[in-house]
Amino acid sequence: MKTAIYDLLAADGTLMAALTGGLYADAVEISRQATAAAYDANGELLPCGLLKQETGTPWGPHEHSGRLYVTLWLYDRDGYMAIETARKRAYALLQRAKLTPSDGSGNYEVTHVGDVLDQEEPSLGATMAMSRYQCTVQRG
């Protein structure tokens, strides 16, 4: 499911224009080692995002239905403007989206759950925001 969400977000020119340091789904963290393209030639962090799966739970009346929670972490060293633009654009793309994972396991809908806003990430020296989405999925 994370791949389907990543593919949708990464294909959007408006979102990627805001995230000049890129969007990552396979990295554990934003760092110079794991996500080198998230930094400019001077080693400064660019606006970027990290997509992570958080929790999977059974849910609903069907034996194989469930919920998968996915978080989109947004970072920027220069304030909140770029990450706020990215957060709003991701919401426009994901809220009530119906995506099918590449493994064909099925998905019924993506729903926005909430945001953490106006935060600081001291280890990166950056501002941060996080959006959480709930994906109703078919578990197998």
PDB file of N, CA and C in Angstrom, residues 9-100:
ATOM      1  N   LEU A   9       1.777  10.183  -5.012  1.00  0.00           N
ATOM      2  CA  LEU A   9       2.367  11.447  -4.572  1.00  0.00           C
ATOM      3  C   LEU A   9       3.543  11.864  -5.455  1.00  0.00           C
ATOM      4  N   ALA A  10       4.439  10.926  -5.745  1.00  0.00           N
ATOM      5  CA  ALA A  10       5.650  11.242  -6.515  1.00  0.00           C
ATOM      6  C   ALA A  10       5.339  11.646  -7.953  1.00  0.00           C
ATOM      7  N   ALA A  11       4.192  11.232  -8.476  1.00  0.00           N
ATOM      8  CA  ALA A  11       3.820  11.572  -9.845  1.00  0.00           C
ATOM      9  C   ALA A  11       3.211  12.967  -9.957  1.00  0.00           C
ATOM     10  N   ASP A  12       2.946  13.611  -8.836  1.00  0.00           N
ATOM     11  CA  ASP A  12       2.289  14.918  -8.859  1.00  0.00           C
ATOM     12  C   ASP A  12       3.323  16.042  -8.942  1.00  0.00           C
ATOM     13  N   GLY A  13       3.295  16.780 -10.024  1.00  0.00           N
ATOM     14  CA  GLY A  13       4.257  17.861 -10.239  1.00  0.00           C
ATOM     15  C   GLY A  13       4.160  18.982  -9.217  1.00  0.00           C
ATOM     16  N   THR A  14       2.959  19.304  -8.776  1.00  0.00           N
ATOM     17  CA  THR A  14       2.777  20.376  -7.791  1.00  0.00           C
ATOM     18  C   THR A  14       3.408  19.994  -6.461  1.00  0.00           C
ATOM     19  N   LEU A  15       3.178  18.774  -6.023  1.00  0.00           N
ATOM     20  CA  LEU A  15       3.758  18.315  -4.763  1.00  0.00           C
ATOM     21  C   LEU A  15       5.278  18.261  -4.854  1.00  0.00           C
ATOM     22  N   MET A  16       5.788  17.709  -5.926  1.00  0.00           N
ATOM     23  CA  MET A  16       7.234  17.558  -6.056  1.00  0.00           C
ATOM     24  C   MET A  16       7.936  18.907  -6.255  1.00  0.00           C
ATOM     25  N   ALA A  17       7.227  19.902  -6.776  1.00  0.00           N
ATOM     26  CA  ALA A  17       7.804  21.247  -6.871  1.00  0.00           C
ATOM     27  C   ALA A  17       7.998  21.844  -5.476  1.00  0.00           C
ATOM     28  N   ALA A  18       7.126  21.489  -4.547  1.00  0.00           N
ATOM     29  CA  ALA A  18       7.271  21.960  -3.164  1.00  0.00           C
ATOM     30  C   ALA A  18       8.354  21.180  -2.423  1.00  0.00           C
ATOM     31  N   LEU A  19       8.493  19.893  -2.742  1.00  0.00           N
ATOM     32  CA  LEU A  19       9.476  19.031  -2.072  1.00  0.00           C
ATOM     33  C   LEU A  19      10.722  18.906  -2.942  1.00  0.00           C
ATOM     34  N   THR A  20      11.489  19.977  -3.024  1.00  0.00           N
ATOM     35  CA  THR A  20      12.657  19.999  -3.902  1.00  0.00           C
ATOM     36  C   THR A  20      13.740  19.019  -3.469  1.00  0.00           C
ATOM     37  N   GLY A  21      13.712  18.576  -2.227  1.00  0.00           N
ATOM     38  CA  GLY A  21      14.654  17.572  -1.742  1.00  0.00           C
ATOM     39  C   GLY A  21      14.152  16.153  -1.937  1.00  0.00           C
ATOM     40  N   GLY A  22      12.957  16.004  -2.481  1.00  0.00           N
ATOM     41  CA  GLY A  22      12.425  14.688  -2.813  1.00  0.00           C
ATOM     42  C   GLY A  22      11.443  14.123  -1.803  1.00  0.00           C
ATOM     43  N   LEU A  23      10.888  12.994  -2.184  1.00  0.00           N
ATOM     44  CA  LEU A  23       9.977  12.215  -1.361  1.00  0.00           C
ATOM     45  C   LEU A  23      10.561  10.814  -1.265  1.00  0.00           C
ATOM     46  N   TYR A  24      10.609  10.267  -0.060  1.00  0.00           N
ATOM     47  CA  TYR A  24      11.260   8.980   0.174  1.00  0.00           C
ATOM     48  C   TYR A  24      10.301   8.010   0.847  1.00  0.00           C
ATOM     49  N   ALA A  25      10.348   6.754   0.414  1.00  0.00           N
ATOM     50  CA  ALA A  25       9.506   5.726   1.018  1.00  0.00           C
ATOM     51  C   ALA A  25      10.326   4.525   1.469  1.00  0.00           C
ATOM     52  N   ASP A  26      11.556   4.427   1.033  1.00  0.00           N
ATOM     53  CA  ASP A  26      12.383   3.268   1.381  1.00  0.00           C
ATOM     54  C   ASP A  26      13.441   3.586   2.432  1.00  0.00           C
ATOM     55  N   ALA A  27      13.536   4.826   2.836  1.00  0.00           N
ATOM     56  CA  ALA A  27      14.529   5.223   3.839  1.00  0.00           C
ATOM     57  C   ALA A  27      13.934   5.104   5.243  1.00  0.00           C
ATOM     58  N   VAL A  28      14.777   4.821   6.208  1.00  0.00           N
ATOM     59  CA  VAL A  28      14.349   4.761   7.604  1.00  0.00           C
ATOM     60  C   VAL A  28      14.240   6.172   8.175  1.00  0.00           C
ATOM     61  N   GLU A  29      15.125   7.061   7.704  1.00  0.00           N
ATOM     62  CA  GLU A  29      15.158   8.429   8.198  1.00  0.00           C
ATOM     63  C   GLU A  29      15.718   9.339   7.120  1.00  0.00           C
ATOM     64  N   ILE A  30      15.544  10.625   7.319  1.00  0.00           N
ATOM     65  CA  ILE A  30      16.185  11.614   6.453  1.00  0.00           C
ATOM     66  C   ILE A  30      17.585  11.852   7.019  1.00  0.00           C
ATOM     67  N   SER A  31      18.587  11.582   6.201  1.00  0.00           N
ATOM     68  CA  SER A  31      19.975  11.791   6.627  1.00  0.00           C
ATOM     69  C   SER A  31      20.849  11.958   5.387  1.00  0.00           C
ATOM     70  N   ARG A  32      22.022  12.490   5.578  1.00  0.00           N
ATOM     71  CA  ARG A  32      22.942  12.662   4.453  1.00  0.00           C
ATOM     72  C   ARG A  32      23.347  11.322   3.851  1.00  0.00           C
ATOM     73  N   GLN A  33      23.344  10.278   4.662  1.00  0.00           N
ATOM     74  CA  GLN A  33      23.721   8.957   4.172  1.00  0.00           C
ATOM     75  C   GLN A  33      22.550   8.264   3.448  1.00  0.00           C
ATOM     76  N   ALA A  34      21.376   8.305   4.052  1.00  0.00           N
ATOM     77  CA  ALA A  34      20.233   7.555   3.512  1.00  0.00           C
ATOM     78  C   ALA A  34      19.504   8.296   2.397  1.00  0.00           C
ATOM     79  N   THR A  35      19.502   9.622   2.446  1.00  0.00           N
ATOM     80  CA  THR A  35      18.739  10.421   1.479  1.00  0.00           C
ATOM     81  C   THR A  35      19.589  11.603   1.013  1.00  0.00           C
ATOM     82  N   ALA A  36      20.693  11.312   0.372  1.00  0.00           N
ATOM     83  CA  ALA A  36      21.658  12.352  -0.025  1.00  0.00           C
ATOM     84  C   ALA A  36      21.023  13.442  -0.889  1.00  0.00           C
ATOM     85  N   ALA A  37      20.051  13.093  -1.739  1.00  0.00           N
ATOM     86  CA  ALA A  37      19.419  14.078  -2.621  1.00  0.00           C
ATOM     87  C   ALA A  37      18.533  15.066  -1.863  1.00  0.00           C
ATOM     88  N   ALA A  38      18.287  14.818  -0.580  1.00  0.00           N
ATOM     89  CA  ALA A  38      17.494  15.744   0.234  1.00  0.00           C
ATOM     90  C   ALA A  38      18.317  16.959   0.667  1.00  0.00           C
ATOM     91  N   TYR A  39      19.604  16.992   0.308  1.00  0.00           N
ATOM     92  CA  TYR A  39      20.509  18.068   0.714  1.00  0.00           C
ATOM     93  C   TYR A  39      21.061  18.778  -0.515  1.00  0.00           C
ATOM     94  N   ASP A  40      21.267  20.080  -0.386  1.00  0.00           N
ATOM     95  CA  ASP A  40      21.830  20.831  -1.501  1.00  0.00           C
ATOM     96  C   ASP A  40      23.355  20.696  -1.529  1.00  0.00           C
ATOM     97  N   ALA A  41      24.001  21.386  -2.460  1.00  0.00           N
ATOM     98  CA  ALA A  41      25.454  21.280  -2.632  1.00  0.00           C
ATOM     99  C   ALA A  41      26.224  21.744  -1.403  1.00  0.00           C
ATOM    100  N   ASN A  42      25.609  22.560  -0.564  1.00  0.00           N
ATOM    101  CA  ASN A  42      26.248  23.030   0.663  1.00  0.00           C
ATOM    102  C   ASN A  42      25.927  22.159   1.870  1.00  0.00           C
ATOM    103  N   GLY A  43      25.236  21.056   1.647  1.00  0.00           N
ATOM    104  CA  GLY A  43      24.877  20.158   2.738  1.00  0.00           C
ATOM    105  C   GLY A  43      23.694  20.623   3.560  1.00  0.00           C
ATOM    106  N   GLU A  44      22.918  21.562   3.024  1.00  0.00           N
ATOM    107  CA  GLU A  44      21.735  22.074   3.726  1.00  0.00           C
ATOM    108  C   GLU A  44      20.492  21.287   3.304  1.00  0.00           C
ATOM    109  N   LEU A  45      19.640  21.000   4.278  1.00  0.00           N
ATOM    110  CA  LEU A  45      18.421  20.241   4.016  1.00  0.00           C
ATOM    111  C   LEU A  45      17.452  21.038   3.152  1.00  0.00           C
ATOM    112  N   LEU A  46      16.944  20.399   2.119  1.00  0.00           N
ATOM    113  CA  LEU A  46      15.914  20.967   1.258  1.00  0.00           C
ATOM    114  C   LEU A  46      14.549  20.471   1.750  1.00  0.00           C
ATOM    115  N   PRO A  47      13.457  21.111   1.343  1.00  0.00           N
ATOM    116  CA  PRO A  47      12.135  20.604   1.712  1.00  0.00           C
ATOM    117  C   PRO A  47      11.975  19.179   1.173  1.00  0.00           C
ATOM    118  N   CYS A  48      11.595  18.256   2.055  1.00  0.00           N
ATOM    119  CA  CYS A  48      11.499  16.858   1.641  1.00  0.00           C
ATOM    120  C   CYS A  48      10.443  16.136   2.471  1.00  0.00           C
ATOM    121  N   GLY A  49      10.117  14.927   2.031  1.00  0.00           N
ATOM    122  CA  GLY A  49       9.116  14.140   2.727  1.00  0.00           C
ATOM    123  C   GLY A  49       9.555  12.693   2.889  1.00  0.00           C
ATOM    124  N   LEU A  50       9.040  12.063   3.940  1.00  0.00           N
ATOM    125  CA  LEU A  50       9.323  10.657   4.224  1.00  0.00           C
ATOM    126  C   LEU A  50       8.002   9.965   4.501  1.00  0.00           C
ATOM    127  N   LEU A  51       7.682   8.954   3.712  1.00  0.00           N
ATOM    128  CA  LEU A  51       6.437   8.201   3.835  1.00  0.00           C
ATOM    129  C   LEU A  51       6.718   6.908   4.584  1.00  0.00           C
ATOM    130  N   LYS A  52       5.936   6.650   5.658  1.00  0.00           N
ATOM    131  CA  LYS A  52       6.153   5.457   6.471  1.00  0.00           C
ATOM    132  C   LYS A  52       4.825   4.780   6.794  1.00  0.00           C
ATOM    133  N   GLN A  53       4.858   3.461   6.839  1.00  0.00           N
ATOM    134  CA  GLN A  53       3.721   2.710   7.356  1.00  0.00           C
ATOM    135  C   GLN A  53       3.854   2.674   8.868  1.00  0.00           C
ATOM    136  N   GLU A  54       2.734   2.818   9.551  1.00  0.00           N
ATOM    137  CA  GLU A  54       2.786   2.922  11.000  1.00  0.00           C
ATOM    138  C   GLU A  54       2.205   1.690  11.685  1.00  0.00           C
ATOM    139  N   THR A  55       0.923   1.428  11.485  1.00  0.00           N
ATOM    140  CA  THR A  55       0.230   0.359  12.190  1.00  0.00           C
ATOM    141  C   THR A  55      -0.777  -0.296  11.267  1.00  0.00           C
ATOM    142  N   GLY A  56      -0.905  -1.605  11.367  1.00  0.00           N
ATOM    143  CA  GLY A  56      -1.945  -2.335  10.665  1.00  0.00           C
ATOM    144  C   GLY A  56      -2.828  -3.036  11.686  1.00  0.00           C
ATOM    145  N   THR A  57      -4.139  -2.906  11.532  1.00  0.00           N
ATOM    146  CA  THR A  57      -5.067  -3.515  12.482  1.00  0.00           C
ATOM    147  C   THR A  57      -6.221  -4.183  11.745  1.00  0.00           C
ATOM    148  N   PRO A  58      -6.805  -5.237  12.344  1.00  0.00           N
ATOM    149  CA  PRO A  58      -8.041  -5.774  11.775  1.00  0.00           C
ATOM    150  C   PRO A  58      -9.166  -4.759  11.982  1.00  0.00           C
ATOM    151  N   TRP A  59     -10.122  -4.741  11.082  1.00  0.00           N
ATOM    152  CA  TRP A  59     -11.229  -3.814  11.220  1.00  0.00           C
ATOM    153  C   TRP A  59     -12.350  -4.211  10.279  1.00  0.00           C
ATOM    154  N   GLY A  60     -13.555  -3.970  10.689  1.00  0.00           N
ATOM    155  CA  GLY A  60     -14.718  -4.132   9.820  1.00  0.00           C
ATOM    156  C   GLY A  60     -15.383  -5.484   9.942  1.00  0.00           C
ATOM    157  N   PRO A  61     -16.475  -5.622   9.225  1.00  0.00           N
ATOM    158  CA  PRO A  61     -17.275  -6.840   9.333  1.00  0.00           C
ATOM    159  C   PRO A  61     -16.714  -8.026   8.541  1.00  0.00           C
ATOM    160  N   HIS A  62     -15.770  -7.766   7.661  1.00  0.00           N
ATOM    161  CA  HIS A  62     -15.249  -8.833   6.813  1.00  0.00           C
ATOM    162  C   HIS A  62     -14.021  -9.471   7.444  1.00  0.00           C
ATOM    163  N   GLU A  63     -13.873 -10.753   7.250  1.00  0.00           N
ATOM    164  CA  GLU A  63     -12.792 -11.507   7.871  1.00  0.00           C
ATOM    165  C   GLU A  63     -11.409 -10.962   7.513  1.00  0.00           C
ATOM    166  N   HIS A  64     -11.246 -10.478   6.301  1.00  0.00           N
ATOM    167  CA  HIS A  64      -9.920 -10.049   5.846  1.00  0.00           C
ATOM    168  C   HIS A  64      -9.815  -8.538   5.625  1.00  0.00           C
ATOM    169  N   SER A  65     -10.685  -7.763   6.251  1.00  0.00           N
ATOM    170  CA  SER A  65     -10.557  -6.314   6.102  1.00  0.00           C
ATOM    171  C   SER A  65      -9.732  -5.755   7.258  1.00  0.00           C
ATOM    172  N   GLY A  66      -9.107  -4.633   7.010  1.00  0.00           N
ATOM    173  CA  GLY A  66      -8.275  -4.037   8.042  1.00  0.00           C
ATOM    174  C   GLY A  66      -8.015  -2.576   7.753  1.00  0.00           C
ATOM    175  N   ARG A  67      -7.279  -1.964   8.666  1.00  0.00           N
ATOM    176  CA  ARG A  67      -6.846  -0.585   8.495  1.00  0.00           C
ATOM    177  C   ARG A  67      -5.336  -0.538   8.580  1.00  0.00           C
ATOM    178  N   LEU A  68      -4.751   0.211   7.684  1.00  0.00           N
ATOM    179  CA  LEU A  68      -3.322   0.451   7.679  1.00  0.00           C
ATOM    180  C   LEU A  68      -3.129   1.953   7.846  1.00  0.00           C
ATOM    181  N   TYR A  69      -2.323   2.342   8.820  1.00  0.00           N
ATOM    182  CA  TYR A  69      -2.048   3.757   9.048  1.00  0.00           C
ATOM    183  C   TYR A  69      -0.697   4.104   8.429  1.00  0.00           C
ATOM    184  N   VAL A  70      -0.698   5.193   7.672  1.00  0.00           N
ATOM    185  CA  VAL A  70       0.490   5.653   6.956  1.00  0.00           C
ATOM    186  C   VAL A  70       0.743   7.105   7.357  1.00  0.00           C
ATOM    187  N   THR A  71       2.007   7.441   7.582  1.00  0.00           N
ATOM    188  CA  THR A  71       2.357   8.816   7.944  1.00  0.00           C
ATOM    189  C   THR A  71       3.246   9.436   6.874  1.00  0.00           C
ATOM    190  N   LEU A  72       3.028  10.708   6.654  1.00  0.00           N
ATOM    191  CA  LEU A  72       3.852  11.495   5.747  1.00  0.00           C
ATOM    192  C   LEU A  72       4.538  12.564   6.586  1.00  0.00           C
ATOM    193  N   TRP A  73       5.850  12.411   6.742  1.00  0.00           N
ATOM    194  CA  TRP A  73       6.670  13.348   7.506  1.00  0.00           C
ATOM    195  C   TRP A  73       7.265  14.357   6.540  1.00  0.00           C
ATOM    196  N   LEU A  74       7.146  15.640   6.853  1.00  0.00           N
ATOM    197  CA  LEU A  74       7.639  16.713   5.991  1.00  0.00           C
ATOM    198  C   LEU A  74       8.638  17.560   6.753  1.00  0.00           C
ATOM    199  N   TYR A  75       9.754  17.885   6.104  1.00  0.00           N
ATOM    200  CA  TYR A  75      10.846  18.617   6.748  1.00  0.00           C
ATOM    201  C   TYR A  75      11.327  19.757   5.863  1.00  0.00           C
ATOM    202  N   ASP A  76      11.777  20.846   6.502  1.00  0.00           N
ATOM    203  CA  ASP A  76      12.411  21.951   5.785  1.00  0.00           C
ATOM    204  C   ASP A  76      13.217  22.784   6.777  1.00  0.00           C
ATOM    205  N   ARG A  77      14.388  23.206   6.397  1.00  0.00           N
ATOM    206  CA  ARG A  77      15.213  24.024   7.294  1.00  0.00           C
ATOM    207  C   ARG A  77      14.814  25.490   7.251  1.00  0.00           C
ATOM    208  N   ASP A  78      14.039  25.896   6.251  1.00  0.00           N
ATOM    209  CA  ASP A  78      13.704  27.310   6.054  1.00  0.00           C
ATOM    210  C   ASP A  78      12.272  27.664   6.436  1.00  0.00           C
ATOM    211  N   GLY A  79      11.716  27.079   7.466  1.00  0.00           N
ATOM    212  CA  GLY A  79      10.375  27.443   7.896  1.00  0.00           C
ATOM    213  C   GLY A  79       9.312  26.482   7.396  1.00  0.00           C
ATOM    214  N   TYR A  80       8.082  26.951   7.422  1.00  0.00           N
ATOM    215  CA  TYR A  80       6.941  26.065   7.183  1.00  0.00           C
ATOM    216  C   TYR A  80       6.270  26.226   5.820  1.00  0.00           C
ATOM    217  N   MET A  81       6.663  27.206   5.026  1.00  0.00           N
ATOM    218  CA  MET A  81       5.933  27.485   3.797  1.00  0.00           C
ATOM    219  C   MET A  81       5.909  26.289   2.841  1.00  0.00           C
ATOM    220  N   ALA A  82       7.048  25.710   2.535  1.00  0.00           N
ATOM    221  CA  ALA A  82       7.106  24.591   1.589  1.00  0.00           C
ATOM    222  C   ALA A  82       6.403  23.358   2.140  1.00  0.00           C
ATOM    223  N   ILE A  83       6.609  23.071   3.428  1.00  0.00           N
ATOM    224  CA  ILE A  83       5.978  21.865   3.958  1.00  0.00           C
ATOM    225  C   ILE A  83       4.474  22.048   4.142  1.00  0.00           C
ATOM    226  N   GLU A  84       4.034  23.270   4.371  1.00  0.00           N
ATOM    227  CA  GLU A  84       2.586  23.514   4.449  1.00  0.00           C
ATOM    228  C   GLU A  84       1.954  23.354   3.065  1.00  0.00           C
ATOM    229  N   THR A  85       2.621  23.839   2.040  1.00  0.00           N
ATOM    230  CA  THR A  85       2.150  23.644   0.668  1.00  0.00           C
ATOM    231  C   THR A  85       2.089  22.152   0.346  1.00  0.00           C
ATOM    232  N   ALA A  86       3.136  21.419   0.708  1.00  0.00           N
ATOM    233  CA  ALA A  86       3.183  19.977   0.441  1.00  0.00           C
ATOM    234  C   ALA A  86       2.109  19.232   1.233  1.00  0.00           C
ATOM    235  N   ARG A  87       1.898  19.607   2.478  1.00  0.00           N
ATOM    236  CA  ARG A  87       0.899  18.943   3.313  1.00  0.00           C
ATOM    237  C   ARG A  87      -0.496  19.111   2.728  1.00  0.00           C
ATOM    238  N   LYS A  88      -0.818  20.317   2.302  1.00  0.00           N
ATOM    239  CA  LYS A  88      -2.135  20.576   1.715  1.00  0.00           C
ATOM    240  C   LYS A  88      -2.312  19.845   0.391  1.00  0.00           C
ATOM    241  N   ARG A  89      -1.255  19.788  -0.404  1.00  0.00           N
ATOM    242  CA  ARG A  89      -1.348  19.095  -1.694  1.00  0.00           C
ATOM    243  C   ARG A  89      -1.502  17.588  -1.483  1.00  0.00           C
ATOM    244  N   ALA A  90      -0.755  17.024  -0.548  1.00  0.00           N
ATOM    245  CA  ALA A  90      -0.889  15.592  -0.252  1.00  0.00           C
ATOM    246  C   ALA A  90      -2.307  15.278   0.200  1.00  0.00           C
ATOM    247  N   TYR A  91      -2.889  16.148   1.020  1.00  0.00           N
ATOM    248  CA  TYR A  91      -4.279  15.961   1.455  1.00  0.00           C
ATOM    249  C   TYR A  91      -5.212  15.938   0.246  1.00  0.00           C
ATOM    250  N   ALA A  92      -5.042  16.892  -0.673  1.00  0.00           N
ATOM    251  CA  ALA A  92      -5.896  16.950  -1.861  1.00  0.00           C
ATOM    252  C   ALA A  92      -5.784  15.673  -2.695  1.00  0.00           C
ATOM    253  N   LEU A  93      -4.605  15.094  -2.731  1.00  0.00           N
ATOM    254  CA  LEU A  93      -4.395  13.870  -3.516  1.00  0.00           C
ATOM    255  C   LEU A  93      -4.895  12.620  -2.804  1.00  0.00           C
ATOM    256  N   LEU A  94      -4.751  12.562  -1.498  1.00  0.00           N
ATOM    257  CA  LEU A  94      -5.019  11.314  -0.770  1.00  0.00           C
ATOM    258  C   LEU A  94      -6.394  11.212  -0.134  1.00  0.00           C
ATOM    259  N   GLN A  95      -6.988  12.319   0.278  1.00  0.00           N
ATOM    260  CA  GLN A  95      -8.268  12.241   0.975  1.00  0.00           C
ATOM    261  C   GLN A  95      -9.325  11.588   0.093  1.00  0.00           C
ATOM    262  N   ARG A  96      -9.835  10.476   0.565  1.00  0.00           N
ATOM    263  CA  ARG A  96     -10.865   9.675  -0.109  1.00  0.00           C
ATOM    264  C   ARG A  96     -10.387   9.033  -1.414  1.00  0.00           C
ATOM    265  N   ALA A  97      -9.075   8.953  -1.588  1.00  0.00           N
ATOM    266  CA  ALA A  97      -8.528   8.282  -2.775  1.00  0.00           C
ATOM    267  C   ALA A  97      -8.753   6.784  -2.672  1.00  0.00           C
ATOM    268  N   LYS A  98      -9.014   6.179  -3.797  1.00  0.00           N
ATOM    269  CA  LYS A  98      -9.152   4.731  -3.864  1.00  0.00           C
ATOM    270  C   LYS A  98      -7.966   4.207  -4.670  1.00  0.00           C
ATOM    271  N   LEU A  99      -7.058   3.528  -3.965  1.00  0.00           N
ATOM    272  CA  LEU A  99      -5.832   3.034  -4.583  1.00  0.00           C
ATOM    273  C   LEU A  99      -5.789   1.522  -4.488  1.00  0.00           C
ATOM    274  N   THR A 100      -5.132   0.900  -5.437  1.00  0.00           N
ATOM    275  CA  THR A 100      -4.927  -0.536  -5.397  1.00  0.00           C
ATOM    276  C   THR A 100      -3.441  -0.810  -5.261  1.00  0.00           C
TER     277      THR A 100
END
